Short mmCIF file of C-alpha atoms and ligand atoms in Angstrom, two decimals:
data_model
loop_
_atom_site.label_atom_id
_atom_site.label_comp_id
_atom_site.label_asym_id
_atom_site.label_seq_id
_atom_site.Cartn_x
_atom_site.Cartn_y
_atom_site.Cartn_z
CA UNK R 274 83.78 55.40 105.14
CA UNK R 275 80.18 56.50 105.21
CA UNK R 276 79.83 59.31 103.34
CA UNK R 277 76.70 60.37 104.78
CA UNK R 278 77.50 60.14 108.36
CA UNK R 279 79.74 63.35 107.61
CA UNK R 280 76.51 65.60 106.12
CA UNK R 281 76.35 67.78 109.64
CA UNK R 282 79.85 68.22 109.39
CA UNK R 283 79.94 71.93 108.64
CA UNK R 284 77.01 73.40 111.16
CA UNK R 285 77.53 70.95 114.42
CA UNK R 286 77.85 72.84 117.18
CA UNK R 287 81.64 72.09 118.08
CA UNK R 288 82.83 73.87 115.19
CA UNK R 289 81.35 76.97 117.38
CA UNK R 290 80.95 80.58 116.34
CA UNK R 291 84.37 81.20 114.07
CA UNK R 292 81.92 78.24 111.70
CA UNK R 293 78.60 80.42 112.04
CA UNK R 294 80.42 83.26 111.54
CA UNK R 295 82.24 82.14 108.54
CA UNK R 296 79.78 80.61 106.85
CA UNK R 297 77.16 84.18 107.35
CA UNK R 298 79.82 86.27 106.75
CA UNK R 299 79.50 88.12 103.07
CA UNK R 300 82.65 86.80 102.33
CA UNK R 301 81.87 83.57 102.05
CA UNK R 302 79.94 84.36 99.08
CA UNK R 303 82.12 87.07 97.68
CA UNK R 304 84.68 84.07 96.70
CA UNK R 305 82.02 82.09 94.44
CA UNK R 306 82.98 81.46 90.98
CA UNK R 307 86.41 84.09 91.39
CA UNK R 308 89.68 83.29 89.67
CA UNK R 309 92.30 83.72 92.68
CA UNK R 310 95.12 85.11 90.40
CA UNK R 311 97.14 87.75 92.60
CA UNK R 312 97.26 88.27 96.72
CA UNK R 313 96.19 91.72 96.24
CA UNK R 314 92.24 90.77 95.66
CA UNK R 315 92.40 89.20 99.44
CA UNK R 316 91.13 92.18 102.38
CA UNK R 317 91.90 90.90 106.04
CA UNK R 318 88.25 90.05 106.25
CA UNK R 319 88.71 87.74 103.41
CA UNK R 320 92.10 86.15 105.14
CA UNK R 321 90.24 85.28 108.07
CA UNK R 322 87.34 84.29 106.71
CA UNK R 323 89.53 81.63 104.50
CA UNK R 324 91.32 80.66 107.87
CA UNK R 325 88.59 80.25 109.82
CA UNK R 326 87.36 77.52 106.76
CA UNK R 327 90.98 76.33 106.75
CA UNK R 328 90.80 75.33 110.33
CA UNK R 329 87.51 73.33 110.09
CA UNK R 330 88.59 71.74 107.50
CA UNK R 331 92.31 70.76 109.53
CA UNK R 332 89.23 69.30 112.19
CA UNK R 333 87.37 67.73 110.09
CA UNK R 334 90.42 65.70 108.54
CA UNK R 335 91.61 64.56 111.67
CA UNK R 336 88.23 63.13 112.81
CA UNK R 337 86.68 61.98 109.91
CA UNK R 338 89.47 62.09 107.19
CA UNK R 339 87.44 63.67 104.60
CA UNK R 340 83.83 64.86 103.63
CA UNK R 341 81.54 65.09 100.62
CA UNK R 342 81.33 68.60 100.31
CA UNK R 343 82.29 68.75 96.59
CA UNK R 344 81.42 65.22 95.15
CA UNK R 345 80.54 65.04 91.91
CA UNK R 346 82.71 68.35 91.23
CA UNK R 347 85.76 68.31 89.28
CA UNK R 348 89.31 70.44 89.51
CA UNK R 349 91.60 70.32 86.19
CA UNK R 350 95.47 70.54 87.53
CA UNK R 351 97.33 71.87 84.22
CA UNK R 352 101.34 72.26 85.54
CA UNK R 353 103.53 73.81 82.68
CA UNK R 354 106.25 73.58 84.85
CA UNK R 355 107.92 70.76 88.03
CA UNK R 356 105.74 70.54 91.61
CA UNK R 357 105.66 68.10 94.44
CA UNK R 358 103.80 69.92 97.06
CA UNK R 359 101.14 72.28 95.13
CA UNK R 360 100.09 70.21 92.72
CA UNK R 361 99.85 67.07 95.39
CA UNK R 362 98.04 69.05 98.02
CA UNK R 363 95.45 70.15 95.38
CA UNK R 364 94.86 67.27 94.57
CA UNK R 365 94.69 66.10 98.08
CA UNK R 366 92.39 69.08 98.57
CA UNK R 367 89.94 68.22 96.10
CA UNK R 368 89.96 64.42 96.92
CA UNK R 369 89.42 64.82 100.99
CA UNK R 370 86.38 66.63 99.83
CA UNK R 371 84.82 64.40 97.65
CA UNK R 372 86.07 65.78 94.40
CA UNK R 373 87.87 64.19 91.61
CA UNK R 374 91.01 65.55 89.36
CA UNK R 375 92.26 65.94 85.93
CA UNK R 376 96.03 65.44 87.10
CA UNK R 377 98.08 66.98 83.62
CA UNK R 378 100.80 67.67 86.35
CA UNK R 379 104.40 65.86 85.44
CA UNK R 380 102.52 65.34 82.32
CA UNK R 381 101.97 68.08 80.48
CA UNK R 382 104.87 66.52 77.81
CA UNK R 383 102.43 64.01 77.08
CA UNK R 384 99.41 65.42 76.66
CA UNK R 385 98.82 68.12 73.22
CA UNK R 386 100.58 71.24 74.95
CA UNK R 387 103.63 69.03 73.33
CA UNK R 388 101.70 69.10 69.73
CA UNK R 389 101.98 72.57 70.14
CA UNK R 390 98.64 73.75 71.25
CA UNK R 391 98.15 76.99 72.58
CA UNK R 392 97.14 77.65 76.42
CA UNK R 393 93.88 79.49 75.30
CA UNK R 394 92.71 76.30 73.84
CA UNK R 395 94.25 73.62 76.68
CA UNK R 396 92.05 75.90 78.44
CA UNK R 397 88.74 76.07 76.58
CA UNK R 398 89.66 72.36 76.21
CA UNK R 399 89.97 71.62 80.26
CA UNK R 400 86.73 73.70 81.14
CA UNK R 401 84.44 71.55 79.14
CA UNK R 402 85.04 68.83 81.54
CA UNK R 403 86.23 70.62 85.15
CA UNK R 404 84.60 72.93 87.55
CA UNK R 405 88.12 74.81 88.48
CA UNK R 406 91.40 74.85 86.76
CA UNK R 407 94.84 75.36 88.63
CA UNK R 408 97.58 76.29 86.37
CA UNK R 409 101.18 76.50 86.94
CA UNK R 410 103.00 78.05 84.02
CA UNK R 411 106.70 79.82 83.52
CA UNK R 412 105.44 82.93 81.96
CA UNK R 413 104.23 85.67 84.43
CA UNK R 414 100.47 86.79 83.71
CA UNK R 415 99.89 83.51 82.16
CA UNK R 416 97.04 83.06 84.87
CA UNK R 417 95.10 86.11 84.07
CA UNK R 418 95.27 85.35 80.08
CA UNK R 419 94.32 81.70 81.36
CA UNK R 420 91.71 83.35 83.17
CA UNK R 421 90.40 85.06 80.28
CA UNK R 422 89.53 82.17 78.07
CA UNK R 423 87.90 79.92 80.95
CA UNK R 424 84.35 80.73 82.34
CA UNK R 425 85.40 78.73 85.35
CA UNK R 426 87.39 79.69 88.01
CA UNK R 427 91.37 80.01 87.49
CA UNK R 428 93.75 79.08 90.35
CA UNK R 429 97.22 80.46 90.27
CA UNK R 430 99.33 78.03 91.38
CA UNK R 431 102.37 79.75 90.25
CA UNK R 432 103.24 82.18 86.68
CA UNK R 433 106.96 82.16 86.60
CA UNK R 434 108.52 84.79 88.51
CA UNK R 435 105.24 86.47 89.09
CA UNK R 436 102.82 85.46 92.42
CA UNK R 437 102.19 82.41 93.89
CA UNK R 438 98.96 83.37 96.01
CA UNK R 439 97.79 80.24 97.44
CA UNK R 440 101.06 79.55 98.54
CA UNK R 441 101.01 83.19 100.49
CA UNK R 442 98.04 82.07 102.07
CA UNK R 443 99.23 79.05 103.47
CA UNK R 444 102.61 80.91 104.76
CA UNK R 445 100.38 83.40 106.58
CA UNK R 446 98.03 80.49 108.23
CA UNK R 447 101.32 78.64 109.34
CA UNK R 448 102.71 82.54 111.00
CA UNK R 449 99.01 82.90 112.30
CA UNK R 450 98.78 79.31 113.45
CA UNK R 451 102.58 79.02 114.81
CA UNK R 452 102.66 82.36 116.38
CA UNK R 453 99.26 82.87 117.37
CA UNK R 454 99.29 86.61 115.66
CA UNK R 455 100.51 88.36 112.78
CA UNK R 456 100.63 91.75 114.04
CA UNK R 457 103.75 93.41 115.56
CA UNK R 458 105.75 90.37 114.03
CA UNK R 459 109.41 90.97 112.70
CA UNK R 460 109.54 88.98 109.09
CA UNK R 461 113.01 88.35 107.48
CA UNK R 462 113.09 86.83 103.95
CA UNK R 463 116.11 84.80 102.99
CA UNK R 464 117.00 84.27 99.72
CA UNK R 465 116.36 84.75 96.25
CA UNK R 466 113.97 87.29 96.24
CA UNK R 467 114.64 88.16 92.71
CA UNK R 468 112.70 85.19 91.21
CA UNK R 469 110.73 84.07 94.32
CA UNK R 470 107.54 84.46 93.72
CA UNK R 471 106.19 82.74 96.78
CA UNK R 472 108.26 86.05 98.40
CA UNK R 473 106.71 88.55 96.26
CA UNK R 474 103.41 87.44 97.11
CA UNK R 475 103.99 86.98 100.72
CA UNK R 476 105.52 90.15 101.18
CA UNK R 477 102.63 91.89 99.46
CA UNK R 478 100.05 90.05 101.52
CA UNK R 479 101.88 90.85 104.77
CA UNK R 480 101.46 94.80 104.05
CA UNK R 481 97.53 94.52 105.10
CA UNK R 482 99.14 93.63 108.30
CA UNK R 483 101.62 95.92 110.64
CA UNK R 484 104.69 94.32 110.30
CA UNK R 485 108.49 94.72 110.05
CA UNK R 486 110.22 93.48 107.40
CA UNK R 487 113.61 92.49 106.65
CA UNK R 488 115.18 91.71 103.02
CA UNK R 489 117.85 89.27 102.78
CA UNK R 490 119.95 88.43 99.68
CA UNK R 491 122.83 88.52 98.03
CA UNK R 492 122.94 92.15 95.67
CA UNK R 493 122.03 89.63 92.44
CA UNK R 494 118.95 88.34 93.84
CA UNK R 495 117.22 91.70 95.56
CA UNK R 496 113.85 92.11 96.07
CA UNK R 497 112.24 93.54 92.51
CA UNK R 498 111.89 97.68 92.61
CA UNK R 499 108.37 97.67 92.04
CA UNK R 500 107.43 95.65 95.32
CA UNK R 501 109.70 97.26 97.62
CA UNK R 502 108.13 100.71 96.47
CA UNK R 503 105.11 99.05 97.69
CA UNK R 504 106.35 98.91 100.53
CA UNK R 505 107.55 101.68 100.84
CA UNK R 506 104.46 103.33 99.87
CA UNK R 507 102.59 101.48 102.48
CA UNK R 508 105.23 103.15 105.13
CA UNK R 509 106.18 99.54 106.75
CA UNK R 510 109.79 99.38 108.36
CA UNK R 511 111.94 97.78 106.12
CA UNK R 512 115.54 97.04 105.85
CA UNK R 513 118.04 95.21 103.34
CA UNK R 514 120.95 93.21 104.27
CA UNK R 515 123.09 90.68 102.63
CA UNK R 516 123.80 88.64 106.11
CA UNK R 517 121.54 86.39 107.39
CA UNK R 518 123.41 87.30 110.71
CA UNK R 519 121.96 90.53 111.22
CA UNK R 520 118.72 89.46 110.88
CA UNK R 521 118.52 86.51 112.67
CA UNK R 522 118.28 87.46 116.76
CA UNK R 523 115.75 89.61 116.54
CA UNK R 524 113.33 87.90 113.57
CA UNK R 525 109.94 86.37 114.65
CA UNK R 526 109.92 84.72 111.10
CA UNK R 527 112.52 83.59 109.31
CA UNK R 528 111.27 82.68 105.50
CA UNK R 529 113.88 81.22 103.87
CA UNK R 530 113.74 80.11 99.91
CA UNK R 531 116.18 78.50 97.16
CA UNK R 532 117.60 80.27 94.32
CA UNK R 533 115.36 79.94 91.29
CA UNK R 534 117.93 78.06 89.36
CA UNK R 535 115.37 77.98 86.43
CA UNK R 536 115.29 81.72 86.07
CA UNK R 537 118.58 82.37 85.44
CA UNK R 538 119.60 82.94 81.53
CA UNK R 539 123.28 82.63 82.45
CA UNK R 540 124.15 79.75 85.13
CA UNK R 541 127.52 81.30 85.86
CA UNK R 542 125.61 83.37 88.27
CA UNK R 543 123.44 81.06 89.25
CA UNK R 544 127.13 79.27 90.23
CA UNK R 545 127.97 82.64 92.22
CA UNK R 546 124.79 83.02 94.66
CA UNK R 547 124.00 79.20 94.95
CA UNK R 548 124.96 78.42 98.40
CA UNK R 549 124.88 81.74 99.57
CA UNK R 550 123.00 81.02 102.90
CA UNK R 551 122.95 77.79 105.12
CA UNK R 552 120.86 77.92 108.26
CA UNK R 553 122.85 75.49 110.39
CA UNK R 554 121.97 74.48 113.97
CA UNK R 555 124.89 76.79 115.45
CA UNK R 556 122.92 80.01 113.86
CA UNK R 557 119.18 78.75 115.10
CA UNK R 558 121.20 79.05 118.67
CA UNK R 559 121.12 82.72 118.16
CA UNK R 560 117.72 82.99 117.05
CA UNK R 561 114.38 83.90 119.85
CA UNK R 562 113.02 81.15 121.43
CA UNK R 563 109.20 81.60 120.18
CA UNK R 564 110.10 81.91 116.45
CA UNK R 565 109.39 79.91 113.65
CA UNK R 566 111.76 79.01 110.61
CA UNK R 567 109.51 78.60 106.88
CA UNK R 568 110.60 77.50 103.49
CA UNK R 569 108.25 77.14 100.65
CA UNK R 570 110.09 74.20 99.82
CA UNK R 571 111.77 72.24 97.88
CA UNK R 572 114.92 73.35 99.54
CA UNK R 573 118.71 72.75 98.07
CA UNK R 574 120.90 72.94 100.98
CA UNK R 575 119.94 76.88 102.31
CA UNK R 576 118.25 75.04 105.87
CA UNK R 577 121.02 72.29 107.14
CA UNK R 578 119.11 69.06 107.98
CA UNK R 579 119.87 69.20 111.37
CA UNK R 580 117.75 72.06 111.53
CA UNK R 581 114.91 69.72 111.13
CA UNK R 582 114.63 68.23 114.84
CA UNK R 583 114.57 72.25 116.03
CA UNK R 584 110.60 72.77 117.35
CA UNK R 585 110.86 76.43 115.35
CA UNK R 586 111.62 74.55 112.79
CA UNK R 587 108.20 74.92 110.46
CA UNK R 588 108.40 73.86 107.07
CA UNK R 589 106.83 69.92 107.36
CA UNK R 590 104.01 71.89 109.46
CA UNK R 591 103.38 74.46 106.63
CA UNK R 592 103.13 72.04 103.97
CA UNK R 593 100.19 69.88 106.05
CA UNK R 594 98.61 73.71 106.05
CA UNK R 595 98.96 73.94 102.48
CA UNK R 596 96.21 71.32 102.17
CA UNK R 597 93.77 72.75 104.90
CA UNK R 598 94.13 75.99 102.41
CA UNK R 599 93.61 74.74 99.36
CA UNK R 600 90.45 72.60 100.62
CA UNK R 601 88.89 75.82 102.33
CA UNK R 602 89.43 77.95 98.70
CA UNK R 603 88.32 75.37 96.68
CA UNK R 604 85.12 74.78 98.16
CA UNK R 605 84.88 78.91 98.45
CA UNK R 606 85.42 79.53 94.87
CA UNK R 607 83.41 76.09 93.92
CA UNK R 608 80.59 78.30 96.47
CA UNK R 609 80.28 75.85 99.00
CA UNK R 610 80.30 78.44 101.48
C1 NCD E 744 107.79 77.20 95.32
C2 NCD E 744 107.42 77.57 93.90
O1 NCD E 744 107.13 76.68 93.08
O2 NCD E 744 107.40 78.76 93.64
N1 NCD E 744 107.45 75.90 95.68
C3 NCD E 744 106.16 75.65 96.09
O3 NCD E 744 105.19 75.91 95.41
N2 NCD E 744 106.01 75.14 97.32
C4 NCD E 744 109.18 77.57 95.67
C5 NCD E 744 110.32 77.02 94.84
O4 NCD E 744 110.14 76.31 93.86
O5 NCD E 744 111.45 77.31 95.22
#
């Protein structure tokens, strides 16, 4: 491909005002050079700014496959712990655009975090060469200490049990994108919302909007205290079940997630709650016709896969949006606005 031919990309006139706007908007800048550890730095503006990038970038994939908007820039992907999809749509991310990666991903036993070394130094190590860093890591605030050594921006790709915020802003795209509004939606989450941390920072990024939300799980795996009181401070309508039956007629969104098997300090529970929930065909039969059925993914037998061939059936869609995501923040925190 002919890198230059893509140059107008971002200002031809197709891409029409949401473009202009985005790229004017103060937001665009605001995003230069930040570490994008938690959901709660996002305001709406800033959600629909990233979308509107998102969605260029989705159009600029499918007619030119990629651009040059960050050559010569390079993203460090440090992953303490296992990923398929983050990790591979990072790099993805950074590649479509021109960028290159320092992939320490399903490799992190081989490189000197295995000799022992500390994070603060993998860190001061990875920022001599990179212009980013994402880091997935099994201890929760481990992106804001990561943050704290690195003079480049951090990406939180995951700190144990703690937030997952790029993930929560590819789950709201897909409920934007599928749905056409976020607004007056009914949300159910399914599953282990004890140790989901894609849940904890969805639920936490849907509270900007007016929403309804439903919590279901088995008693073991409950939403943590401190974010239901936020929502509960934030006066949404909320309600806790352990039945994915009363939920399931009247949800516009139906997030569903696996029990965090690697959380659990004692796998005889992890035994009890396993295969708590199955979403089989016969229950999507009950569900609304315009409604959409998400999983984070990897799932372990909570979504049957018959489910699969359903059109609500969302999950293959919202990984391909976890891509158009990651390129849009990358090249806003890399200031390619
Ligand atoms: C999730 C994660 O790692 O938190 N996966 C992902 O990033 N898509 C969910 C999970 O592992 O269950």
């Amino acid at each position: 491909m002919n890198v230059t031919e893509l140059k107008p990309l971002f200002d031809f006139e197709m891409m029409g005002k949401t473009a202009v706007n985005g790229v004017n908007s103060p937001h665009a800048n605001g995003l230069a050079g930040q570490d994008i550890l938690s959901v709660d730095q996002f305001d709406r503006e800033t959600l629909q700014y990233i979308f509107a990038r998102a969605r260029e970038m989705r159009e600029m994939v499918h007619r030119f496959h990629g651009s040059d908007l960050l050559k010569g820039h390079v993203l460090a992907c440090l992953f303490y712990e296992p990923s398929t999809r983050t990790s591979s749509s990072f790099i993805a991310a950074m590649e479509r655009l021109g960028g290159s990666v320092i992939p320490i991903t399903q490799g992190v036993q081989f490189s000197s975090v295995s000799k022992g070394e500390t994070l603060g130094d993998t860190i001061r190590t990875l920022e001599q060469y990179a212009d980013a860093i994402v880091l997935r890591h099994p201890e929760i605030g481990s992106a804001k200490e990561a943050a704290s050594y690195a003079n480049i921006p951090v990406l939180n790709a995951g700190d144990g049990p703690g937030e997952h915020p790029t993930q929560a802003l590819l789950d709201l795209f897909t409920i934007r994108e599928e749905l056409g509004r976020v607004d007056g939606l009914k949300v159910a989450m399914v599953g282990d919302l004890r140790f989901g941390r894609t849940v904890h920072s969805l639920t936490k990024l849907l509270l900007q909007y007016d929403v309804k939300l439903r919590f279901v799980s088995p008693e073991m795996l409950r939403l943590p205290l401190k974010i239901m009181n936020e929502v509960i401070d934030k006066g949404v309508e909320v309600r806790e079940t352990h039945d994915v039956a009363d939920v399931i007629e009247n949800a516009d969104v139906l997030y569903v997630t696996r029990v965090q098997k690697e959380r659990f300090s004692d796998l005889a529970q992890y035994e009890e709650v396993k295969n708590y929930y199955n979403i089989t065909p016969e229950l999507m039969q009950r569900a609304k016709e315009k409604m959409v059925v998400m999983h984070p993914l990897p799932r372990v037998g909570e979504i049957h896969p018959d489910v699969d061939k359903d059109p609500r059936a969302a999950y293959f869609r919202q990984v391909k949006n976890g891509m158009y995501i990651r390129m849009a923040l990358l090249a806003a925190v890399l200031g390619k606005a």
